[in-house]
Coordinates of C-alpha atoms in Angstrom, one line a residue:
M14 CA 5.0 -4.2 11.9
R15 CA 2.4 -7.1 11.4
K16 CA 1.4 -8.7 14.4
I17 CA 0.8 -12.4 14.0
N18 CA -0.7 -14.7 16.8
A19 CA 2.3 -16.2 18.8
A20 CA 0.6 -19.5 19.1
V21 CA 0.8 -19.9 15.3
P22 CA 4.2 -21.5 14.3
T23 CA 6.0 -19.6 11.5
D24 CA 6.2 -22.5 9.0
R25 CA 5.4 -23.2 5.3
R26 CA 1.9 -24.3 6.2
A27 CA 1.1 -21.0 7.9
E28 CA 2.7 -19.0 5.4
R29 CA 0.5 -20.6 2.7
T30 CA -2.6 -19.9 4.6
R31 CA -1.7 -16.3 5.0
T32 CA -0.8 -16.1 1.2
A33 CA -4.2 -17.6 0.4
L34 CA -5.9 -15.3 2.7
R35 CA -4.1 -12.3 1.1
E36 CA -4.9 -13.5 -2.4
A37 CA -8.6 -14.0 -1.4
L38 CA -8.7 -10.5 0.0
K39 CA -7.4 -9.0 -3.2
D40 CA -9.7 -11.0 -5.4
L41 CA -12.7 -10.0 -3.3
V42 CA -11.9 -6.6 -2.9
T43 CA -11.3 -6.2 -6.6
E44 CA -14.7 -8.2 -7.4
R45 CA -17.0 -6.7 -4.7
G46 CA -15.3 -3.8 -2.9
W47 CA -14.2 -3.6 0.8
D48 CA -17.7 -3.1 2.6
S49 CA -19.2 -6.1 1.0
I50 CA -16.6 -8.7 2.0
G51 CA -17.1 -11.0 5.2
I52 CA -14.8 -13.2 7.1
Q53 CA -16.8 -16.2 5.6
D54 CA -16.4 -14.9 2.2
L55 CA -12.6 -14.8 2.6
C56 CA -12.3 -18.3 4.3
E57 CA -14.4 -19.7 1.3
R58 CA -12.3 -18.2 -1.3
A59 CA -9.1 -19.2 0.6
N60 CA -10.4 -22.8 1.1
I61 CA -9.9 -22.6 4.9
G62 CA -12.0 -22.8 8.0
R63 CA -13.1 -19.7 10.1
S64 CA -11.2 -21.0 13.1
T65 CA -8.0 -21.2 10.8
F66 CA -8.7 -17.5 9.9
Y67 CA -8.9 -16.5 13.5
L68 CA -5.7 -18.3 14.3
H69 CA -3.9 -15.8 11.9
Y70 CA -5.9 -12.7 12.1
P71 CA -8.5 -11.3 14.5
N72 CA -10.5 -9.6 11.7
K73 CA -10.4 -8.6 8.2
D74 CA -8.8 -5.2 9.1
A75 CA -5.8 -7.0 10.4
L76 CA -5.6 -9.1 7.2
L77 CA -5.5 -5.8 5.2
Q78 CA -2.9 -4.3 7.6
G79 CA -0.8 -7.5 7.2
G80 CA -0.8 -7.0 3.5
L81 CA -0.2 -3.1 3.7
D82 CA 2.8 -3.9 5.9
D83 CA 4.2 -6.3 3.4
L84 CA 3.9 -3.9 0.7
Q85 CA 5.6 -1.3 2.8
A86 CA 8.4 -3.3 3.6
E87 CA 8.9 -4.4 -0.1
L88 CA 8.7 -0.6 -1.1
R89 CA 11.3 0.3 1.6
R90 CA 13.5 -2.4 0.3
Q91 CA 13.3 -1.2 -3.2
A92 CA 13.8 2.3 -2.1
H93 CA 16.9 1.5 -0.3
S94 CA 18.2 -0.5 -3.4
R95 CA 17.6 2.4 -5.6
L96 CA 19.2 4.8 -3.1
V97 CA 22.3 2.7 -2.9
K98 CA 22.7 2.7 -6.8
T99 CA 22.3 6.5 -7.3
S100 CA 25.1 9.0 -7.2
A101 CA 25.7 11.4 -4.3
H102 CA 24.1 14.5 -6.5
E103 CA 20.9 12.4 -7.4
K104 CA 20.2 11.2 -3.9
A105 CA 16.6 12.5 -3.0
A106 CA 14.0 11.8 -0.7
L107 CA 10.8 9.7 -1.5
Q108 CA 12.7 6.9 -3.5
F109 CA 9.8 4.6 -2.7
V110 CA 7.2 6.7 -4.8
Y111 CA 8.3 5.1 -8.2
G112 CA 7.9 1.4 -6.6
L113 CA 4.3 2.3 -5.2
I114 CA 3.2 3.8 -8.6
A115 CA 4.6 0.7 -10.5
H116 CA 3.0 -1.6 -8.2
A117 CA -0.4 0.5 -8.5
H118 CA 0.1 0.2 -12.3
E119 CA 0.6 -3.6 -12.1
Q120 CA -2.3 -4.1 -9.9
R121 CA -4.6 -1.6 -11.4
K122 CA -8.0 -3.2 -10.7
L123 CA -7.0 -3.9 -7.1
F124 CA -5.8 -0.4 -6.6
R125 CA -9.1 1.1 -8.1
S126 CA -11.0 -1.0 -5.6
L127 CA -8.6 0.2 -2.8
I128 CA -8.1 3.7 -3.4
G129 CA -10.6 4.7 -6.2
R130 CA -14.2 5.3 -6.0
R131 CA -15.2 1.7 -4.9
S132 CA -13.1 1.5 -1.8
G133 CA -14.2 1.8 1.8
Y134 CA -13.1 4.4 4.3
V135 CA -11.2 1.9 6.3
V136 CA -9.2 0.9 3.2
Q137 CA -8.5 4.4 2.3
Q138 CA -7.5 5.3 5.7
R139 CA -4.8 2.4 6.2
F140 CA -3.5 3.0 2.7
R141 CA -3.1 6.7 3.7
E142 CA -1.3 5.8 7.0
M143 CA 1.2 3.5 5.1
V144 CA 2.1 6.4 2.7
I145 CA 2.5 8.8 5.7
R146 CA 4.8 6.2 7.4
L147 CA 6.8 5.9 4.0
I148 CA 7.1 9.5 3.5
A149 CA 8.1 10.2 7.2
D150 CA 10.8 7.7 7.0
E151 CA 12.4 9.2 4.0
L152 CA 11.8 13.1 4.3
P153 CA 14.7 15.0 5.4
V154 CA 14.5 17.4 8.4
A155 CA 12.0 20.2 7.7
T156 CA 12.8 23.7 7.1
E157 CA 12.3 26.3 9.7
K158 CA 9.1 27.5 7.8
I159 CA 6.9 24.7 7.7
S160 CA 6.5 21.8 10.3
R161 CA 7.9 18.3 9.2
D162 CA 4.5 16.6 10.3
A163 CA 2.6 19.1 7.9
T164 CA 4.9 18.5 5.0
V165 CA 4.6 14.6 5.6
R166 CA 0.7 14.9 5.6
W167 CA 0.5 17.3 2.7
L168 CA 2.8 15.2 0.6
A169 CA 1.0 11.8 1.7
G170 CA -2.5 13.5 0.7
A171 CA -1.2 14.7 -2.5
L172 CA 0.3 11.4 -3.4
V173 CA -2.8 9.5 -2.4
E174 CA -5.0 11.7 -4.4
L175 CA -2.8 11.6 -7.4
L176 CA -2.8 7.9 -7.3
S177 CA -6.5 7.8 -7.1
W178 CA -7.0 10.1 -9.9
W179 CA -4.5 8.0 -11.9
V180 CA -6.1 4.6 -11.6
E181 CA -9.4 5.8 -12.7
Q182 CA -8.0 7.3 -15.9
K183 CA -8.8 5.3 -19.2
T184 CA -5.4 6.2 -20.7
P185 CA -3.1 7.0 -17.7
V186 CA 0.3 8.4 -18.2
S187 CA 3.3 5.7 -17.4
P188 CA 4.6 5.1 -13.8
E189 CA 7.7 7.0 -14.8
E190 CA 5.8 10.0 -16.0
L191 CA 3.5 10.0 -12.9
T192 CA 6.6 9.8 -10.7
A193 CA 8.0 12.8 -12.4
I194 CA 4.8 14.6 -12.1
F195 CA 4.4 13.9 -8.4
K196 CA 8.3 14.8 -7.7
E197 CA 8.0 18.1 -9.7
L198 CA 4.7 19.0 -7.8
S199 CA 6.1 18.0 -4.4
Q200 CA 9.4 20.1 -4.8
S201 CA 7.7 23.2 -3.3
A202 CA 6.9 21.2 0.0
R203 CA 10.3 20.2 0.6

């Protein structure tokens, strides 16, 4: 869960500031890559002062984590909604996968910067941690043969690598096709 300074009131002005910072981060990561962005760059792009930035986030990593936490919450909401609409025999784990792939497709340039060749290690690690949490939340209890933690990490690594490969393709398959590919490949692990 995202931690926001308790001294900052949760009002529309604070939410506008956080939204402006998240948009600035997305734009700058897409333009320059993670490693070349500083706090001052974010403040200038969001049109806020440094002190305002520090009221909301202690550093750019926390800003990144806040955005990923928001994405994780939205993917969980979508997965729950999809799960409610499916019949009993169609229910399956990893309902969030299509939402993540569709989001990556919509935000292709951003995802190329986040998990592609231009990303920084910190960004890749935070993204991988989010995928691990999403999988751990949805994966059923492990079989006796393979530990649940090993299965979660294997699936997360496979999904992140598949997404990384996919966003770099000049003519990628559709989000629906990639979801089907991942689910087919991952059946043996579950």
